[in-house]
PDB file of C-alpha atoms in Angstrom:
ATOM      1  CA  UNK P   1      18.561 151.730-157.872  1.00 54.00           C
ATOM      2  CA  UNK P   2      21.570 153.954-156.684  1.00 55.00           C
ATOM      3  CA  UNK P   3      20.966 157.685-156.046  1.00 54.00           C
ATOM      4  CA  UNK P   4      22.838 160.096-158.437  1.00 60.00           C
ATOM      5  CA  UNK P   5      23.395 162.210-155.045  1.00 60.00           C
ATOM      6  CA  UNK P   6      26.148 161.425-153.081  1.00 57.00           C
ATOM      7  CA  UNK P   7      25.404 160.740-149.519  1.00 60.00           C
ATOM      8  CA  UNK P   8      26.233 163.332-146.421  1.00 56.00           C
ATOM      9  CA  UNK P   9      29.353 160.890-145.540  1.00 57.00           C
ATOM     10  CA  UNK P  10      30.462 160.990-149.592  1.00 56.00           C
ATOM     11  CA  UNK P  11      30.273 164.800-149.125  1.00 53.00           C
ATOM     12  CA  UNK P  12      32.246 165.321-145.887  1.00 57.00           C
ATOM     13  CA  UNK P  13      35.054 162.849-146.959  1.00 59.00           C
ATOM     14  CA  UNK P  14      35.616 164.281-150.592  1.00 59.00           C
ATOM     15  CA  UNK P  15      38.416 166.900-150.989  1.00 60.00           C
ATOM     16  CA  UNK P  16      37.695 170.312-149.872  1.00 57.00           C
ATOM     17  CA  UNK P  17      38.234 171.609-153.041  1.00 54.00           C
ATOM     18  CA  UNK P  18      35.670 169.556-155.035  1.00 53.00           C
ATOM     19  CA  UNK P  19      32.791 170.607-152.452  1.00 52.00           C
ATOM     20  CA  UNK P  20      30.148 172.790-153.461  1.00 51.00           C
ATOM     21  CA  UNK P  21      29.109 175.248-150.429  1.00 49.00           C
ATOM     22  CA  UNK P  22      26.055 177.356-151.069  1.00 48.00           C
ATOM     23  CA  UNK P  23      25.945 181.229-150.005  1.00 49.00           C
ATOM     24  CA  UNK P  24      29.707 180.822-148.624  1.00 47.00           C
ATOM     25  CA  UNK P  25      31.961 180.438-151.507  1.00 45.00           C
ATOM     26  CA  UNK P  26      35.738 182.147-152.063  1.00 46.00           C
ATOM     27  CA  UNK P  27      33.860 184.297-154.741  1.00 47.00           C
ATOM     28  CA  UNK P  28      30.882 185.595-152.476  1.00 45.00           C
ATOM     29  CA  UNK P  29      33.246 186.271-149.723  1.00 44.00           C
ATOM     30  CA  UNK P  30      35.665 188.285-151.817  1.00 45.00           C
ATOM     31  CA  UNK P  31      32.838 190.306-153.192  1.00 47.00           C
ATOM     32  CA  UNK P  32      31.479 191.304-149.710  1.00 47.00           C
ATOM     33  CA  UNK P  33      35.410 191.888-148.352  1.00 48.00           C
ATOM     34  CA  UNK P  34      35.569 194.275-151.101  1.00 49.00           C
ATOM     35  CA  UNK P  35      32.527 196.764-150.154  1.00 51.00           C
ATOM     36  CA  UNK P  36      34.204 199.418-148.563  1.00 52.00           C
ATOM     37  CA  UNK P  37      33.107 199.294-144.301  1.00 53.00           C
ATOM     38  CA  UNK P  38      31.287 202.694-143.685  1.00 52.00           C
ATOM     39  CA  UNK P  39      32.980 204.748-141.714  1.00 53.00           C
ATOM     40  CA  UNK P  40      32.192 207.139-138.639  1.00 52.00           C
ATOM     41  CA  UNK P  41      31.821 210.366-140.810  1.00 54.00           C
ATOM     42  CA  UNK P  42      29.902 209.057-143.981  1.00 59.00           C
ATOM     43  CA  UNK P  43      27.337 206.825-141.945  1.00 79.00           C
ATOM     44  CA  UNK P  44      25.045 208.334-138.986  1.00 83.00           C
ATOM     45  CA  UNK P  45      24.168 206.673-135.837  1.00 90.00           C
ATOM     46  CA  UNK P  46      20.572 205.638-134.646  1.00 89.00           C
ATOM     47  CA  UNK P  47      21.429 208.649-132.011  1.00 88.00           C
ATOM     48  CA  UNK P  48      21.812 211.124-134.269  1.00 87.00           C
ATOM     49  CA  UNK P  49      19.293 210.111-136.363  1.00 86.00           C
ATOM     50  CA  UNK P  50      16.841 210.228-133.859  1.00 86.00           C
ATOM     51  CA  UNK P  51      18.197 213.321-132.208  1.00 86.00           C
ATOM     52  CA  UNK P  52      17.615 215.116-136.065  1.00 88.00           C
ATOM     53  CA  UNK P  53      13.889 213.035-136.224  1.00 87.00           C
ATOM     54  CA  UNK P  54      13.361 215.045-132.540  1.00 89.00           C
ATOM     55  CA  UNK P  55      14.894 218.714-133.575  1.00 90.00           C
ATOM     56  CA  UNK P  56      12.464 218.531-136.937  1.00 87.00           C
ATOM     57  CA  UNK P  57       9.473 217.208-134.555  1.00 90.00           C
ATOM     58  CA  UNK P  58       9.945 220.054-132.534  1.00 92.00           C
ATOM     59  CA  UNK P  59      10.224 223.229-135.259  1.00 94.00           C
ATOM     60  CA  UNK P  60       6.867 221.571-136.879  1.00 95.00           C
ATOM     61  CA  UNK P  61       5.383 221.394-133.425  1.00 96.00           C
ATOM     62  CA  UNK P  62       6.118 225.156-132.637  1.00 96.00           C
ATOM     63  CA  UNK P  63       5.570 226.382-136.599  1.00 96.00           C
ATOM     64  CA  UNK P  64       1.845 224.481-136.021  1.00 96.00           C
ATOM     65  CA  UNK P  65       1.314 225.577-133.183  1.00 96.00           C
ATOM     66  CA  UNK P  66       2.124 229.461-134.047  1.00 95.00           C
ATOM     67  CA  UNK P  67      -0.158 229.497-137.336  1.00 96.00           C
ATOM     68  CA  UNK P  68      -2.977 227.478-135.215  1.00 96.00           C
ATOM     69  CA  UNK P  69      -2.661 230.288-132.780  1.00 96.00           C
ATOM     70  CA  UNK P  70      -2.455 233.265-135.355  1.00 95.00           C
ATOM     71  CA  UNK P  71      -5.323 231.463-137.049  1.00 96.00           C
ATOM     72  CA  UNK P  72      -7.691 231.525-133.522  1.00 96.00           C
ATOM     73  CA  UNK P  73      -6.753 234.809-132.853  1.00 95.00           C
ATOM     74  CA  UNK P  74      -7.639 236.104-137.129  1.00 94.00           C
ATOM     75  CA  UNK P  75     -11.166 234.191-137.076  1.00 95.00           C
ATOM     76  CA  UNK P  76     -12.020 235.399-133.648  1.00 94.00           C
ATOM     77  CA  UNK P  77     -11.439 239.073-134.760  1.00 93.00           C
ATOM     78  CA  UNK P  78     -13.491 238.529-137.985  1.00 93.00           C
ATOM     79  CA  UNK P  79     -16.440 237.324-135.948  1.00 92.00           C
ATOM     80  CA  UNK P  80     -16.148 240.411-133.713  1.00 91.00           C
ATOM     81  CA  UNK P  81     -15.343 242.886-136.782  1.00 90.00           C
ATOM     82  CA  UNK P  82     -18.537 240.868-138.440  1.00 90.00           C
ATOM     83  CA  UNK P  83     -20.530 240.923-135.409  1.00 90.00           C
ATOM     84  CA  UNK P  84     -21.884 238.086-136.438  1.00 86.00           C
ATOM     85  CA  UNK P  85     -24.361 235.942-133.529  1.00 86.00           C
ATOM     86  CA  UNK P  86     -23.967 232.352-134.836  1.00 91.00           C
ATOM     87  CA  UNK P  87     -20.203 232.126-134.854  1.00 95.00           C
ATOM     88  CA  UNK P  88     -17.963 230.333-132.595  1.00 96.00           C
ATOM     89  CA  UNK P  89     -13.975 230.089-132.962  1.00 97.00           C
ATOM     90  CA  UNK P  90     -12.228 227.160-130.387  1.00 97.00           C
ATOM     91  CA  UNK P  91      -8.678 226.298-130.126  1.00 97.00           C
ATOM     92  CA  UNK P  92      -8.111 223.370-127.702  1.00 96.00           C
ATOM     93  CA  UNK P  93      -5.621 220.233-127.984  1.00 93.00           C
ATOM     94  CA  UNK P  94      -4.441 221.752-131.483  1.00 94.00           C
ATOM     95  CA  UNK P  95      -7.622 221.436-132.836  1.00 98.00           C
ATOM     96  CA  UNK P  96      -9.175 224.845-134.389  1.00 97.00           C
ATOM     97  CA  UNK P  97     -12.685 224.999-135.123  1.00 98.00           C
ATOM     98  CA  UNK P  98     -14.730 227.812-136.346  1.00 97.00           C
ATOM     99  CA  UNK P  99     -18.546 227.543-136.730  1.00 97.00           C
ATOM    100  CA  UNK P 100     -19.932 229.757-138.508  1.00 95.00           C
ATOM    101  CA  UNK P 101     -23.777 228.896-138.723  1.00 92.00           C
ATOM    102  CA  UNK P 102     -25.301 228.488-142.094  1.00 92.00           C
ATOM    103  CA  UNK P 103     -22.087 228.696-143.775  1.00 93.00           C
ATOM    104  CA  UNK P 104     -20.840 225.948-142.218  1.00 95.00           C
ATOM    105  CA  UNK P 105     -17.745 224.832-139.605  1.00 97.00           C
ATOM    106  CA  UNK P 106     -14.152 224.374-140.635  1.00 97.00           C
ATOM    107  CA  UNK P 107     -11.566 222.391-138.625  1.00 98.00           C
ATOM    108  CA  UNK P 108      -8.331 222.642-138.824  1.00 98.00           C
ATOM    109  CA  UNK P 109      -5.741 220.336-136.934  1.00 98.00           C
ATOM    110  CA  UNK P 110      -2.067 219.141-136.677  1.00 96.00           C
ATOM    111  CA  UNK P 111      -1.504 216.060-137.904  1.00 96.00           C
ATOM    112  CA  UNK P 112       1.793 214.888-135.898  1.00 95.00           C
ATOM    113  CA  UNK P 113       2.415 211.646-137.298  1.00 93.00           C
ATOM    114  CA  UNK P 114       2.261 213.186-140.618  1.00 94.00           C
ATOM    115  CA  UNK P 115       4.311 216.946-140.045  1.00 95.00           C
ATOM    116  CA  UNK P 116       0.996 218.062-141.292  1.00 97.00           C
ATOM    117  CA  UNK P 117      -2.199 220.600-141.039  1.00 98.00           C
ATOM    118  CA  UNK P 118      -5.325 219.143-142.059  1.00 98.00           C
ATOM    119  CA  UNK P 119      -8.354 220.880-142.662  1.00 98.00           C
ATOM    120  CA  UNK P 120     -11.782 220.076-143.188  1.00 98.00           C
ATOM    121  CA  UNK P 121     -13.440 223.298-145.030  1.00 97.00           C
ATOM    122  CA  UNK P 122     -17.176 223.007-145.623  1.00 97.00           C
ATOM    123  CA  UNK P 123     -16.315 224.947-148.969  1.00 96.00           C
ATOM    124  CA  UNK P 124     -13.442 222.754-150.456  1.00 95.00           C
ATOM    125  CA  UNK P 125     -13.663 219.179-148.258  1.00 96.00           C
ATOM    126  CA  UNK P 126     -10.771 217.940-146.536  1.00 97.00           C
ATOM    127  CA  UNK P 127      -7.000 218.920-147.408  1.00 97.00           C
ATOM    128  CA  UNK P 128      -3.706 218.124-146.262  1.00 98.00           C
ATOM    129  CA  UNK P 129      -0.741 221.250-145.861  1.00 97.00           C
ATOM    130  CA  UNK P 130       2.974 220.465-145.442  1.00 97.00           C
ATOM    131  CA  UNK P 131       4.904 222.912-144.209  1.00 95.00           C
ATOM    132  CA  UNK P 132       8.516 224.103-146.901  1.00 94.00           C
ATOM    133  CA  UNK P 133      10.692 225.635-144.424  1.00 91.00           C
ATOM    134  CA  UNK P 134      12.542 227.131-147.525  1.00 93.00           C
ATOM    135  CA  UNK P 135       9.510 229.288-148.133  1.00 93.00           C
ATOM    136  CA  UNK P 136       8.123 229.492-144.660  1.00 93.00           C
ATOM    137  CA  UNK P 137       4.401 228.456-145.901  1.00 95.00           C
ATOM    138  CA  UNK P 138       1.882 225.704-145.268  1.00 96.00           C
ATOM    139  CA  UNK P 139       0.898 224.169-148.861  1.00 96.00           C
ATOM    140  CA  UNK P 140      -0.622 221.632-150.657  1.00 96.00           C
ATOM    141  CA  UNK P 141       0.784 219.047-152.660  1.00 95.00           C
ATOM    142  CA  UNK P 142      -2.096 218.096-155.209  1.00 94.00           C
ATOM    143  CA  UNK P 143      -3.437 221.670-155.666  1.00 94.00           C
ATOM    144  CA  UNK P 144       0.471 223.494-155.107  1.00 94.00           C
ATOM    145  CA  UNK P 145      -1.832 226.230-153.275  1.00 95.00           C
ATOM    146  CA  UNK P 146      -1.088 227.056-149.880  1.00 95.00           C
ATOM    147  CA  UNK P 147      -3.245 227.594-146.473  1.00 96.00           C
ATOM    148  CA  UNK P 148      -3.190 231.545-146.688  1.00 94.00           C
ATOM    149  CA  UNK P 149      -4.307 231.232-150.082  1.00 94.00           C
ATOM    150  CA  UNK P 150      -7.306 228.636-149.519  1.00 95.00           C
ATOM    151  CA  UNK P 151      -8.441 230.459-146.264  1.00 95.00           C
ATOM    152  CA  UNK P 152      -8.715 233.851-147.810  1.00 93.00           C
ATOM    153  CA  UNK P 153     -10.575 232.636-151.198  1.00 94.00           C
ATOM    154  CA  UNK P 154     -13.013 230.801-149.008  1.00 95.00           C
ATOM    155  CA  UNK P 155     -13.082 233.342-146.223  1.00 94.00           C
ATOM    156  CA  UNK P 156     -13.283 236.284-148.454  1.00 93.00           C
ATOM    157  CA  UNK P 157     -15.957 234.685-150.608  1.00 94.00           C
ATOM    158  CA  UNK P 158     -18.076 233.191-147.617  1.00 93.00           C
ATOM    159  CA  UNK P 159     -18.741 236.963-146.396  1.00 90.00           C
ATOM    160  CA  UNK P 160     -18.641 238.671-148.982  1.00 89.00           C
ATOM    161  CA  UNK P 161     -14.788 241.016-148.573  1.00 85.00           C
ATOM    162  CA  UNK P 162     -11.629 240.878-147.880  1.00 86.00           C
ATOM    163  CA  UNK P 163     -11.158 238.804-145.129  1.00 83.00           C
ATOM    164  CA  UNK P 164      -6.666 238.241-144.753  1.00 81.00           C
ATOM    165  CA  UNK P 165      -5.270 235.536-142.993  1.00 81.00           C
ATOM    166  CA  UNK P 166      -1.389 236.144-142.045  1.00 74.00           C
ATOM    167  CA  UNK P 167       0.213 232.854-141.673  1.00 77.00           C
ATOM    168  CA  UNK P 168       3.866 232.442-141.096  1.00 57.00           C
TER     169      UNK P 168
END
């Protein structure tokens, strides 16, 4: 029984325009010659993409840095305005943590990867902060509160005043 497919041979000696080409016709190629080519000024290169990546790496890297610092330096004066025995602030490798005996330890860390501060408060459990450079605060994107506003709550209730923490 003969094949209703024409052999390879059939193919290659019938005229060009009868052939049926797959992914490469005249229509295809039109409609991809018509896309405009992106030019220099609308289209970025993989340099200056990666030179923006490294200037936003760095101004999270110092904003982190500065509130983990102001942080160290605010929980180290409560423990000495406190005078409290059985509390402990460390800042090392951009890792804050603050143990404060029976009411617990909080850690709170830069997440790189992320552009993010993560804390672990024995009050509220874990949390994630972005930083809004509009606003110049560290918040949180499920509750919308931000770090100032969680540590002082928590701070304030866990010893019973007003207990500030400037973050900028």
């Amino acid at each position: 029984m003969a094949s209703a497919w024409p052999t390879a041979a059939a193919v290659r000696s019938a005229p060009a325009s009868t052939r049926r080409t797959f992914g490469t016709s005249s229509r295809s190629s039109r409609l991809d010659s018509s896309k405009p080519e992106p030019t220099s000024s609308t289209s970025k290169t993989r340099a200056q993409i990666d030179a923006e990546e490294r200037k936003l790496f760095h101004e999270y890297e110092k904003t982190a840095t500065h509130t983990l610092e102001e942080l160290a330096i605010r929980f180290d004066d409560i423990g000495e305005e406190l005078g409290l025995d059985d509390y402990d602030v460390e800042y090392a490798n951009g890792v804050l943590t603050i143990s404060m005996g029976e009411k617990g330890t909080y850690v709170i860390n830069k997440q790189p990867p992320n552009k993010q501060i993560w804390i672990s408060s024995p009050v509220s459990g874990p949390e994630r902060f972005d930083y809004d450079y509009v606003k110049k605060e560290w918040f949180c994107k499920h509750t919308k509160e931000t770090l100032g506003t969680l540590l002082n709550r928590e701070i304030s209730a866990a010893f019973g005043g007003e207990f500030a923490m400037p973050i900028s």
